[in-house]
Coordinates of C-alpha atoms and ligand atoms in Angstrom, one line a residue:
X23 CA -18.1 44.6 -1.5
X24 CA -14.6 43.3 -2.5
X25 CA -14.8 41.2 0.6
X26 CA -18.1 39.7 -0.5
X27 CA -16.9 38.9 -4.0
X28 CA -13.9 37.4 -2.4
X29 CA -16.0 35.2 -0.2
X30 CA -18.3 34.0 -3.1
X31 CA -15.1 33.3 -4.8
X32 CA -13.7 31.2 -2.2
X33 CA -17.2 29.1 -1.7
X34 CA -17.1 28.8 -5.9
X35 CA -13.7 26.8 -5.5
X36 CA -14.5 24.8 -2.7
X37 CA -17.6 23.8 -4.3
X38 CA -16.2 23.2 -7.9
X39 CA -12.4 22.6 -7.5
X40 CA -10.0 24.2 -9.4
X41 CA -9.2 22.9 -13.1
X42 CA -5.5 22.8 -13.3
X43 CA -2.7 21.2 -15.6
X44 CA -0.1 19.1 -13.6
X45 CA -0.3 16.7 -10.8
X46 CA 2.7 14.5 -9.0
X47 CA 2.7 10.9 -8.9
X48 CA 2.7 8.5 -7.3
X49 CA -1.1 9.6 -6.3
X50 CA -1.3 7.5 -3.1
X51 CA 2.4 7.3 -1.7
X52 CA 3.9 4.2 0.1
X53 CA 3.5 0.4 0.2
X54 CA -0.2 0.8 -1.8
X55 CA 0.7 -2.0 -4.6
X56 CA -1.8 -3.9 -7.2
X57 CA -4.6 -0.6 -7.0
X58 CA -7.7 -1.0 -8.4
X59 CA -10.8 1.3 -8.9
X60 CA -14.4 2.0 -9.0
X61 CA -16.2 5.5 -9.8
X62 CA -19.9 5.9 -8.4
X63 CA -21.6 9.0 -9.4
X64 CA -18.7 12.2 -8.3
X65 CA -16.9 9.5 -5.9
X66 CA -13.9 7.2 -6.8
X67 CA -12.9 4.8 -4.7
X68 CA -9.8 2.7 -4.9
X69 CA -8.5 -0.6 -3.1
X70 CA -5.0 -2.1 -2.7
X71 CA -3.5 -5.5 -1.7
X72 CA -1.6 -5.7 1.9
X73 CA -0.3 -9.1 2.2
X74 CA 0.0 -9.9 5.7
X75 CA -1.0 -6.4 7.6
X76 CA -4.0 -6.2 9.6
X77 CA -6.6 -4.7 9.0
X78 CA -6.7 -5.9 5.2
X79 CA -7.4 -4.0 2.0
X80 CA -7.0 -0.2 2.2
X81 CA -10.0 1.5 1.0
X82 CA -9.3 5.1 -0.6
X83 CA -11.7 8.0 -1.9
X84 CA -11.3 11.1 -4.2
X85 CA -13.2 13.4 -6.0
X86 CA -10.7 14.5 -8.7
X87 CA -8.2 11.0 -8.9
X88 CA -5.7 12.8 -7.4
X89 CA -6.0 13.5 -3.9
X90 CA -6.9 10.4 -1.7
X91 CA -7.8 9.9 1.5
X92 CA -8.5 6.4 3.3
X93 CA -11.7 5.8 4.6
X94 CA -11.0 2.5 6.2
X95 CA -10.1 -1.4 5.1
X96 CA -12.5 -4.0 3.9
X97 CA -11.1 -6.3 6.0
X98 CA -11.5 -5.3 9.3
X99 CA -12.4 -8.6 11.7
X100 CA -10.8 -12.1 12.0
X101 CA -13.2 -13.9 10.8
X102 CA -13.0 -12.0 7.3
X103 CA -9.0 -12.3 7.1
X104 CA -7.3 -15.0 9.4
X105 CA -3.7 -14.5 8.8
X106 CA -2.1 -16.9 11.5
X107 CA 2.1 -17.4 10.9
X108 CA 1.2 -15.9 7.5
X109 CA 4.8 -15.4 5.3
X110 CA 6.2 -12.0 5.0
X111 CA 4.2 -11.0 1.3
X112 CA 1.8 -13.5 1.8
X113 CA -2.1 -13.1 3.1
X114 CA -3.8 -11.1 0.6
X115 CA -2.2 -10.4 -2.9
X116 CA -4.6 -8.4 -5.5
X117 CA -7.9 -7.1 -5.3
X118 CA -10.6 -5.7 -7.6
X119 CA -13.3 -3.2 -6.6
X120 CA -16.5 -3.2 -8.6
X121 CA -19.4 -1.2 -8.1
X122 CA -23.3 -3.1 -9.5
X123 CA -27.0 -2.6 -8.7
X124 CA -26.3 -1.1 -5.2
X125 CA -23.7 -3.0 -4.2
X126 CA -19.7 -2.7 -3.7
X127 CA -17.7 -6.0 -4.6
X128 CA -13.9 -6.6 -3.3
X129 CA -12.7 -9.9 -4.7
X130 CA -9.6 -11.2 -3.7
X131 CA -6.7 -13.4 -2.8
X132 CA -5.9 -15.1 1.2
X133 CA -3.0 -17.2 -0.3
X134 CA -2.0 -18.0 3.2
X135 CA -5.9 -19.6 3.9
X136 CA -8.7 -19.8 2.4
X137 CA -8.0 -18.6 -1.4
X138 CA -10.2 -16.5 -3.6
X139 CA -13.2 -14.9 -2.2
X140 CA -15.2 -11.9 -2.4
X141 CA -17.0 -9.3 0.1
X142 CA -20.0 -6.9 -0.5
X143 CA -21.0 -3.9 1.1
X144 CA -23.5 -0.8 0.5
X145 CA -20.3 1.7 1.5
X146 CA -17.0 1.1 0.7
X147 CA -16.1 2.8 3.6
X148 CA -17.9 -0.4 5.6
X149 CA -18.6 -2.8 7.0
X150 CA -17.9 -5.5 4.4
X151 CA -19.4 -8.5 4.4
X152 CA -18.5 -12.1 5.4
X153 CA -16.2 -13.7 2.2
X154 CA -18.1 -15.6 -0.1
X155 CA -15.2 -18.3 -1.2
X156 CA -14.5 -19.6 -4.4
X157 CA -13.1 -22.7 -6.1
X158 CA -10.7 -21.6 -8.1
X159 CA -6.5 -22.3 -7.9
X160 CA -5.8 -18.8 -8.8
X161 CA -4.9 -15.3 -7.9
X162 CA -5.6 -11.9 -8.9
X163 CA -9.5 -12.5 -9.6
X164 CA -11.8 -10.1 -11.2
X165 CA -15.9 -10.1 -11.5
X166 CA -17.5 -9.0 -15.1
X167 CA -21.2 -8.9 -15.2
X168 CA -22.1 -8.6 -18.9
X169 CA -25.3 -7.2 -20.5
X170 CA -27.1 -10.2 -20.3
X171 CA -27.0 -10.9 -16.8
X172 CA -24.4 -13.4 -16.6
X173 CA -21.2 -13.0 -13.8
X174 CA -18.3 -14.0 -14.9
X175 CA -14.5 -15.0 -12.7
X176 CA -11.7 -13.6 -14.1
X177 CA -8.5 -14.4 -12.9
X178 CA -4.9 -15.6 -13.6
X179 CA -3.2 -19.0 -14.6
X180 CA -0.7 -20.3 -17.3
X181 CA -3.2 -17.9 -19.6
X182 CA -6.1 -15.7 -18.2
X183 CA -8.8 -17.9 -17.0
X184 CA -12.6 -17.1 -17.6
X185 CA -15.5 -18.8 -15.9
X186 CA -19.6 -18.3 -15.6
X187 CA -20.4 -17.9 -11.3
X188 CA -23.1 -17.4 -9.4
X189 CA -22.8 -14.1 -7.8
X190 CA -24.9 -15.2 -4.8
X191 CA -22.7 -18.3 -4.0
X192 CA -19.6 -18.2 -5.5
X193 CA -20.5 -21.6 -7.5
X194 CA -19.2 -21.9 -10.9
X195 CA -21.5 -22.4 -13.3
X196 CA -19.1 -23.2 -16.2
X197 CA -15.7 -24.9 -17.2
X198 CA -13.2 -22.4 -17.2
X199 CA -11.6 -21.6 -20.4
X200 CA -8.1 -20.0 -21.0
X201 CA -8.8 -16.8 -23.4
X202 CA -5.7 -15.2 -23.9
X203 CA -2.3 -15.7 -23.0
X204 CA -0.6 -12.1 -23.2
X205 CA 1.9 -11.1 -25.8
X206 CA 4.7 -13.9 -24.2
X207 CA 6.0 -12.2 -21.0
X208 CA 6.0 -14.4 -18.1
X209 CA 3.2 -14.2 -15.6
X210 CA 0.1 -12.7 -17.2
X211 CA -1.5 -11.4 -14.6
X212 CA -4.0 -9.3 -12.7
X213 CA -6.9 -9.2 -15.6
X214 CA -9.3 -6.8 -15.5
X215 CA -12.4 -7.1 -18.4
X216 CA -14.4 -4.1 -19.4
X217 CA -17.0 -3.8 -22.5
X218 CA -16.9 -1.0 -24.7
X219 CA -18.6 -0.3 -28.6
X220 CA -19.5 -3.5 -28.4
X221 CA -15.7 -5.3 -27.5
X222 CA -14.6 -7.3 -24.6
X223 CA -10.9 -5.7 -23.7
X224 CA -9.2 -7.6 -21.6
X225 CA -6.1 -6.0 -19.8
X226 CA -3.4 -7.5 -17.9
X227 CA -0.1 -7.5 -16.0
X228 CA 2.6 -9.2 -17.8
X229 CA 7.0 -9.3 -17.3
X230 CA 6.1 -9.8 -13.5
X231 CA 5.9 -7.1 -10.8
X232 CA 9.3 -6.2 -10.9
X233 CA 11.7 -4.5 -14.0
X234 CA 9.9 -6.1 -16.7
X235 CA 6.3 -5.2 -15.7
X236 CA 3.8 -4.0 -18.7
X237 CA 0.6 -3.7 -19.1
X238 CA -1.1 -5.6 -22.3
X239 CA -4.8 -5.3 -23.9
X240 CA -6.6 -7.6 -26.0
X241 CA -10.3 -7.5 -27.3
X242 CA -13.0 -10.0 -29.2
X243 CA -16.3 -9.6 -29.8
X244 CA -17.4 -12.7 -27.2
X245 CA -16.3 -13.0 -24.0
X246 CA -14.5 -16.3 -24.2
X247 CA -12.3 -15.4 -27.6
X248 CA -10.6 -15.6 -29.9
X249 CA -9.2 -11.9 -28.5
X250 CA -6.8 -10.2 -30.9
X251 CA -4.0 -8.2 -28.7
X252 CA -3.4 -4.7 -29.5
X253 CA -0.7 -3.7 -32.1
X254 CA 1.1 -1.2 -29.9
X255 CA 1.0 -3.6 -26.9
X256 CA 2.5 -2.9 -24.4
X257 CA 0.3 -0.1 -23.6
X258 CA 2.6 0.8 -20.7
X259 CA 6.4 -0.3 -20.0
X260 CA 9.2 1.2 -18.5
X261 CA 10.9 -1.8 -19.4
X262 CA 12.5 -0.1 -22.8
X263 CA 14.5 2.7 -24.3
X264 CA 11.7 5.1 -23.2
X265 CA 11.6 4.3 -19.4
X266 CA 15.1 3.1 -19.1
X267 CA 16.4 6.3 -17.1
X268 CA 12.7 7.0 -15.5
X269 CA 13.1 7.3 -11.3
X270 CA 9.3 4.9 -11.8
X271 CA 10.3 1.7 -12.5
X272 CA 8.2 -1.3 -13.1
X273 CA 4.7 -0.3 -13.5
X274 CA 2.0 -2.3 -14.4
X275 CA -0.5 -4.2 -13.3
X276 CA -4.1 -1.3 -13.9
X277 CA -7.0 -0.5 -14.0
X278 CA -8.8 2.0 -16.1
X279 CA -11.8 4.2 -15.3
X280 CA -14.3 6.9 -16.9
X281 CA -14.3 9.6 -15.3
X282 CA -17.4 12.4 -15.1
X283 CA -16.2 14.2 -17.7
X284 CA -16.3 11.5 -20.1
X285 CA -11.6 11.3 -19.6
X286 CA -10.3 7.6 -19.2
X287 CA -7.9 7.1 -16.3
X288 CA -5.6 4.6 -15.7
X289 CA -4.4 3.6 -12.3
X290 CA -1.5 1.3 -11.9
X291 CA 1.6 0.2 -9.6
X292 CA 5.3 1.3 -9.7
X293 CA 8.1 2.0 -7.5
X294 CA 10.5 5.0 -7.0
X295 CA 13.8 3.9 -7.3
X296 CA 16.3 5.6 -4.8
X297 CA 19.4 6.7 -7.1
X298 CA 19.7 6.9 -10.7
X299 CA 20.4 3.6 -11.7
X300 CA 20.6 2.4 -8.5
X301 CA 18.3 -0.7 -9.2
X302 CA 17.4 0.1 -5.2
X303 CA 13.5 0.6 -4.0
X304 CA 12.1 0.9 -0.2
X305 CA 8.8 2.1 -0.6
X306 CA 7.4 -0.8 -2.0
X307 CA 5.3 -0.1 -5.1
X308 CA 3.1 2.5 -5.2
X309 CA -0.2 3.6 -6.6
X310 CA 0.3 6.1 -9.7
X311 CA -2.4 7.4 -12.5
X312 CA -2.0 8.5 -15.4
X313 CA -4.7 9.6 -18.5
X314 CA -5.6 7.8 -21.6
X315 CA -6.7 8.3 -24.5
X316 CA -9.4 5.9 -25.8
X317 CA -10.9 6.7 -28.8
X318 CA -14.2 5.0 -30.6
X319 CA -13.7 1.3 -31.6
X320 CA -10.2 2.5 -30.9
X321 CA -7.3 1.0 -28.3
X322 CA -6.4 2.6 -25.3
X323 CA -3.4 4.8 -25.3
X324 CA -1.8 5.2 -21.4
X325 CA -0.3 8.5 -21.8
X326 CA 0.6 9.2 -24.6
X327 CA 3.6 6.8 -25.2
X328 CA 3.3 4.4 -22.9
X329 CA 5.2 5.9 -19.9
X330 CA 4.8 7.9 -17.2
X331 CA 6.6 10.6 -14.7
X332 CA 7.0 11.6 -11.6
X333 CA 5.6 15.7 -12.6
X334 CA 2.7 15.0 -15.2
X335 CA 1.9 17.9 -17.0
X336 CA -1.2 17.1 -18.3
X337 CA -5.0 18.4 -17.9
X338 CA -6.5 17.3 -14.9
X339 CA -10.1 16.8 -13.4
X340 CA -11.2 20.0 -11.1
X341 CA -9.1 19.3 -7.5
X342 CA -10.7 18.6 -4.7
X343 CA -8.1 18.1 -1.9
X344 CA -8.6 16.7 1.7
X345 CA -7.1 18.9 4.9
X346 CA -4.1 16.8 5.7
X347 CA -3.4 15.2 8.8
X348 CA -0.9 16.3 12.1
X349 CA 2.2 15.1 11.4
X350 CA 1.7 13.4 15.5
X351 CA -0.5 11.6 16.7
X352 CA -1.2 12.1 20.5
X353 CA -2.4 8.8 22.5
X354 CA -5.2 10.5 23.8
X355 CA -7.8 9.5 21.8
X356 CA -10.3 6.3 21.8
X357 CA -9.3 5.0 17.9
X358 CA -6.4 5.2 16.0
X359 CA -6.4 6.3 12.1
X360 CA -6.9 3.8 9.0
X361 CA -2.6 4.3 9.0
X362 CA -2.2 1.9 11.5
X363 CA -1.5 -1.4 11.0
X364 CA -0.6 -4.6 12.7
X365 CA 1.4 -7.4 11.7
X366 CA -1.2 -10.5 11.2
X367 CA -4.1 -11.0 13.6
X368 CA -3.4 -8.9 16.3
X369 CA -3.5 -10.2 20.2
X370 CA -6.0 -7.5 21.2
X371 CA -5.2 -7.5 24.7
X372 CA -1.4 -6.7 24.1
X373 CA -2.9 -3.2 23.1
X374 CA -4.5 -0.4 24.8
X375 CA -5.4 3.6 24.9
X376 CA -7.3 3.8 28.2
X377 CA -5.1 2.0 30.5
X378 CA -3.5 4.8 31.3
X379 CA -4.6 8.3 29.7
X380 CA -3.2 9.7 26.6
X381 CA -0.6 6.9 26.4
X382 CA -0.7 3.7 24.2
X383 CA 0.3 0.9 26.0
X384 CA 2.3 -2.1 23.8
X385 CA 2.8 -5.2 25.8
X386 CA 6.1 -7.4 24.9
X387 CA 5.6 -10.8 24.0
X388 CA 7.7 -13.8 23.7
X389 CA 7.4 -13.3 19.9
X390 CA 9.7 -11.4 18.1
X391 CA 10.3 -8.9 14.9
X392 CA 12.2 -12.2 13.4
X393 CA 8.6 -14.5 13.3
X394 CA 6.0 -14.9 11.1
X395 CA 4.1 -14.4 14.7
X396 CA 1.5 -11.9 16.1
X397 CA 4.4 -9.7 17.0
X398 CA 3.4 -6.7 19.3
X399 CA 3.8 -3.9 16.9
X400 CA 1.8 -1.2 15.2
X401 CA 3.2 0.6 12.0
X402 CA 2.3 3.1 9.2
X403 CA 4.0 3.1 5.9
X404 CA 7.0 4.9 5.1
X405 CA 5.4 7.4 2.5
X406 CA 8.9 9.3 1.2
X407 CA 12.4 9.3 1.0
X408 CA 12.5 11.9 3.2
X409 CA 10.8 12.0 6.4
X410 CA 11.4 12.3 9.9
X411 CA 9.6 9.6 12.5
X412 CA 9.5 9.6 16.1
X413 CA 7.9 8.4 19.4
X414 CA 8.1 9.2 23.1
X415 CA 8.9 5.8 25.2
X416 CA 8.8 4.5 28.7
X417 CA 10.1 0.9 29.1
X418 CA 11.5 -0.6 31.8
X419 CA 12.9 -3.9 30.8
X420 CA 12.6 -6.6 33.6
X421 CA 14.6 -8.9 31.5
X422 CA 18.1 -9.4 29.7
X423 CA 15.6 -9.8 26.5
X424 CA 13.1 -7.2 27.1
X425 CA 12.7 -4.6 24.4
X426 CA 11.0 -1.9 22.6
X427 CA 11.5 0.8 20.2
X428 CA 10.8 2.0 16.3
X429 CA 11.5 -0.9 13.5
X430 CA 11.6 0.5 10.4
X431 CA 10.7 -3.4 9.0
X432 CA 10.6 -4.7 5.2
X433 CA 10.2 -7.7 6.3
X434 CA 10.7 -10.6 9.3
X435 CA 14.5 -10.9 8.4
X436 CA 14.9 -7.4 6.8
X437 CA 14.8 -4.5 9.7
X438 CA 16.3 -2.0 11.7
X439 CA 15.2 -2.0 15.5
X440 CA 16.3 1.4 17.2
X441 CA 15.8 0.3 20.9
X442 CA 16.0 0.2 24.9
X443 CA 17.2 -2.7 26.1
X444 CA 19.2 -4.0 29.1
X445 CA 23.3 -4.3 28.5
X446 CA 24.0 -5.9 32.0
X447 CA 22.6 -3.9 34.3
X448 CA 22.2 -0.8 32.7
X449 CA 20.2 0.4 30.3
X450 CA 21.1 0.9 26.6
X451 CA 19.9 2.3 23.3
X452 CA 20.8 -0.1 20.5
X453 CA 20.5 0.0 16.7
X454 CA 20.3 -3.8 15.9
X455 CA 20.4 -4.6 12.1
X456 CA 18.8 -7.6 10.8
X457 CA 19.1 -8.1 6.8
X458 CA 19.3 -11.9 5.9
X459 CA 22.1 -13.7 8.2
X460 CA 23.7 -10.7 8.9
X461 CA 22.4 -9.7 12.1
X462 CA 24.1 -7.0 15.0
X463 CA 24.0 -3.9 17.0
X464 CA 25.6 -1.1 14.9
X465 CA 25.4 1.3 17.4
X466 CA 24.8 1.2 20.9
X467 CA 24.7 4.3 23.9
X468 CA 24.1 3.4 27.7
X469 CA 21.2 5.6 29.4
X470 CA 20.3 6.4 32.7
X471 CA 16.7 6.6 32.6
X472 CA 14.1 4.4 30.9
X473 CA 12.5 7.2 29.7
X474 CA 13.7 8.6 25.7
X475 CA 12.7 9.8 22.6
X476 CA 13.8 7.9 19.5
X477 CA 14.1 9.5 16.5
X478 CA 14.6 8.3 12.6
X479 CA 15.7 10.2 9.8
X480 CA 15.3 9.5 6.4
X481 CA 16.9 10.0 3.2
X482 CA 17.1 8.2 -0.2
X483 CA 20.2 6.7 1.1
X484 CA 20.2 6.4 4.6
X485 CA 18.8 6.2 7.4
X486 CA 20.0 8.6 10.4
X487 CA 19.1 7.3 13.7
X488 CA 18.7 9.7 17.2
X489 CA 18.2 9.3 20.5
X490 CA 17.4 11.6 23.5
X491 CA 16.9 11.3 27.2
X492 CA 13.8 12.8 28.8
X493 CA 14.2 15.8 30.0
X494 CA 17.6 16.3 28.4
X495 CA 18.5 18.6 25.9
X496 CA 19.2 18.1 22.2
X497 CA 18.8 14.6 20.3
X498 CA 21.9 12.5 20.4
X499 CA 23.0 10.8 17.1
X500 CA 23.6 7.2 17.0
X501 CA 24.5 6.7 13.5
X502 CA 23.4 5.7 9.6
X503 CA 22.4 2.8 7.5
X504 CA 22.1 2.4 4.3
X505 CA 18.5 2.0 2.9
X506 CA 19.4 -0.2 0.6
X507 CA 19.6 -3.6 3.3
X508 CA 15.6 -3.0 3.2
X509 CA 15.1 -2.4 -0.4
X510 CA 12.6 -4.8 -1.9
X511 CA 15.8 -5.6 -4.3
X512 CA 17.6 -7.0 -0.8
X513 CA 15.0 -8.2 1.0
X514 CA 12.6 -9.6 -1.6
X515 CA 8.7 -9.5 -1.5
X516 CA 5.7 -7.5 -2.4
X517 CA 5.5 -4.7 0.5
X518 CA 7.4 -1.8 1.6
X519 CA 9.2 0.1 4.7
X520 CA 6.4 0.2 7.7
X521 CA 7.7 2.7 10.3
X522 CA 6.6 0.9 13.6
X523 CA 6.5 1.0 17.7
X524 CA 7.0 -2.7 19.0
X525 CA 7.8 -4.7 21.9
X526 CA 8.9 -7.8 22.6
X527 CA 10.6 -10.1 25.0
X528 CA 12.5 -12.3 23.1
X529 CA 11.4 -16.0 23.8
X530 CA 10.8 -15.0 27.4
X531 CA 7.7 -14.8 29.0
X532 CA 7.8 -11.0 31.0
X533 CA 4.7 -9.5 30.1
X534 CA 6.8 -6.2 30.1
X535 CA 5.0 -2.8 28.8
X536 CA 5.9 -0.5 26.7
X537 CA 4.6 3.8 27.0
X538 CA 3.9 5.7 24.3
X539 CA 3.2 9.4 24.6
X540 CA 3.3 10.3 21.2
X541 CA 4.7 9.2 17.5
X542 CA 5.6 11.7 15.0
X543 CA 5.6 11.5 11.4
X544 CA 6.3 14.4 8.4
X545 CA 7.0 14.0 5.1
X546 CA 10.2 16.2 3.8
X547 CA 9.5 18.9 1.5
X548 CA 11.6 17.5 -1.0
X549 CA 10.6 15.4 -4.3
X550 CA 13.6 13.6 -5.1
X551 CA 14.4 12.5 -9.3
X552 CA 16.7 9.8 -9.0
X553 CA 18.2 10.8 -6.1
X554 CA 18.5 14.8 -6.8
X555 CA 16.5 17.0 -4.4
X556 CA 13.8 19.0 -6.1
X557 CA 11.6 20.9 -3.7
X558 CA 8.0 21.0 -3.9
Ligands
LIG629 C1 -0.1 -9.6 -7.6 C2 0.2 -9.7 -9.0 C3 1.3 -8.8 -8.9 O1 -1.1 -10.5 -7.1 O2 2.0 -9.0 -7.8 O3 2.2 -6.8 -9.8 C4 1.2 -9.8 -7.0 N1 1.4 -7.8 -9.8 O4 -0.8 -9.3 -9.9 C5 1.3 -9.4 -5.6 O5 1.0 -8.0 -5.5

């Protein structure tokens, strides 16, 4: 009998969640910047900008707002997202995700070709649709379909722009008028409209996406203005005496939803500083959430006072968590998971899981890590502090310039390359630094084989790099590196660490492959506050 009670205990949970006070942020962890969100029925479903990775667009579910789990990218084929020599933080900046009559709306930014446009498609999940391209000069676009029927394009400029469009073709209808300008931060930003006891509210991004960030609100009665802004704008800042010593740093740039329960949500970017006043981040920014308060004919409060943390101890929906994934993945399978990414367009044929069983096969190419180019390579993002990656790898390089390894990459002139090369005859491990114009091997061990697992610690600090020949015993350490040469603060730019296996042969034309048996990567069981370890 106890065991039956138990059982219907169990099923009761998994079927309603469990109600719980406290959650940690950020709620999807790495590189995930400019989120935006959309709530169909029990589902939510979430989008964020990736510049010039391939596939495009991240698409993420939940069922409570706080676990999230990718269900693929809206941008999936060439013809959708061409990002040829693409600049580092380039290709696609923000996107919104709207749900109406049936149908799922991305619209967004290509600022490297083609501008704004905007996909459909019946699951978020896929496929999207061709992009539907419009005229605007802009970035950060929104859609607003009001009561009456009429779509309208909301996007950025000197002051948010507003325009009438025809949903079908992307053809403005209207002039577009400038409706409100922000409270007088630079670079009023990614606007998002919603309607609510009969106001327009029109929120933005304002201070720019980096220490200054805020978010602003203004409403009117009529779509185009005059709005009134909010008298406790900005509804969220770090950039004051409240967030000042918060390990989140610049967030802004949201977007708010309802949830099933009647609670308002807010979803927004930020970044996790690595030290207390370190002014240092490598993870890019981040999605976080946080609840608000949003009373009748009333503004929006975003928790509370305007700021968040990193432990939020506040009521949250009913969880509903996903089974996480191994920490490796093993080669032997026919598709890789929605982690993987390329950089730009990839050359298809310079990739492959059947040509020889269980193994994925990377072909070197005269481009290198150093080009905006279709580099060989294939990355995830680097998701904490701490974390340990690494990959099992058989090269044999035919030439002086022949390599392949694990970049942990910020950038085309930020990253660190742990990888076999030749030194003369012989074969080496090398850690080669690239940050700016400073550009060397920090480290470098000769092997005997061509055959090695490469190993990459990481802490808020530094980076600990390893190496090990096959069939030898313990990992050999090559040495440290400060995070900081990749921080976003160094390097510049809109992304974050990627943790990737590439190969390349430098300018050369060898055709070399590169063997991968495996590729390894766990998260440390560590939250760290500015730096101090807190486990979890
Ligand atoms: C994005 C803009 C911003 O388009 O950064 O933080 C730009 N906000 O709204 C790139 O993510």
């Amino acid at each position: 009998m106890r065991k039956f009670i138990l059982g219907v205990l169990f099923i009761a949970v998994a079927f309603v969640g469990i109600a719980q006070t406290g959650y940690i942020n950020p709620v999807i962890k790495g590189f995930n910047p400019d989120p935006s969100i959309c709530r169909v029925g029990d589902d939510y479903y979430l989008v964020t900008s990736s510049f010039e990775y391939f596939p495009g667009l991240p698409i993420y579910h939940s069922r409570d707002l706080i676990n999230w789990q990718q269900i693929g990218h809206c941008l999936t084929r060439d013809s959708q997202l061409p990002l040829h020599q693409a600049n580092a933080s380039d290709g696609l900046f923000a996107p919104s995700l709207r749900y109406h009559d049936g149908l799922f709306y991305v619209v967004c930014t290509n600022v490297s070709h083609g501008g704004n446009f905007y996909c459909t498609a019946t699951h978020p999940a896929g496929l999207w649709s061709e992009p539907v391209h419009v005229k605007i000069n802009s970035i950060d676009p929104d859609i607003f379909w009001d009561e009456d029927g009429k779509t309208y394009f909301v996007t950025q400029g000197d002051a948010i722009r507003v325009t009438e469009f025809d949903i079908k073709t992307g053809r403005l209808l209207s002039d577009e008028r400038m409706v409100w300008g922000g409270v007088g931060a630079r670079f009023p930003e990614a606007p998002h409209i919603y309607k609510k006891d009969g106001y327009y509210y029109l929120m933005i991004g304002e201070g720019g996406t980096e220490y200054a960030h805020s978010v602003t609100i203004a409403r009117s009665r009529h779509i185009y203005g005059p709005y009134e802004s909010c008298p406790s704008n900005p509804i969220l800042t770090h950039c004051n005496h409240l967030g000042q010593g918060n390990p989140i740093q610049g967030v802004g740039h949201a977007d708010l939803v309802q949830a099933t329960d009647g609670s308002w949500w807010a979803v927004f970017l930020g970044f996790r500083v690595t030290q207390a006043y370190s002014y240092y981040h490598i993870l890019g920014r981040e999605t976080f959430l946080a609840p608000v308060d949003w009373p009748k004919n009333g503004w929006p409060q975003i928790n509370g006072n305007g700021t968040v943390d990193l432990m939020m101890d506040v009521p949250t929906l009913p969880l509903k968590p996903f089974v996480s994934k191994p920490a490796r993945t093993e080669f032997d399978v026919d598709t890789l998971g929605f982690e993987w990414q390329y950089l730009r367009n990839p050359i298809r044929e310079n990739y492959s899981l059947k040509e020889k069983k269980g193994q994925l096969m990377i072909k070197a190419t005269p481009y290198t890590l150093d080009e905006t180019e279709s580099v060989s390579f294939l990355g995830r993002r680097q998701t904490e502090h701490e974390f340990t990656a690494a990959a099992a790898l058989a090269f044999q390089p035919k030439g002086k310039t022949d390599e392949a390894g694990l970049t942990l990459i910020q950038n085309n002139t930020h990253h660190y390359d742990l990888r076999l090369r030749k030194n003369g005859n012989q074969n080496s491990i090398q850690l080669r630094v690239r940050a700016g114009s400073i550009d060397y091997i920090a480290f470098e061990q000769p092997i005997n084989s061509h055959d090695v697992e490469l190993r990459i610690e990481g802490a808020p600090l530094y980076y600990t790099f390893y190496y090990k020949e096959a069939g030898t015993g313990n990992y050999k350490k090559l040495g440290n590196m400060d995070t900081r040469y990749l921080s976003t603060e160094v390097a510049g730019g809109f992304t974050g660490v990627m943790i990737g296996m590439y190969a390349s042969s430098g300018g050369k034309q060898t055709g070399t492959k590169a063997w991968f048996d495996w590729f390894e990567y766990e998260i440390g069981s560590n939250l760290y506050i500015y730096g101090v370890k807190k486990s979890i």
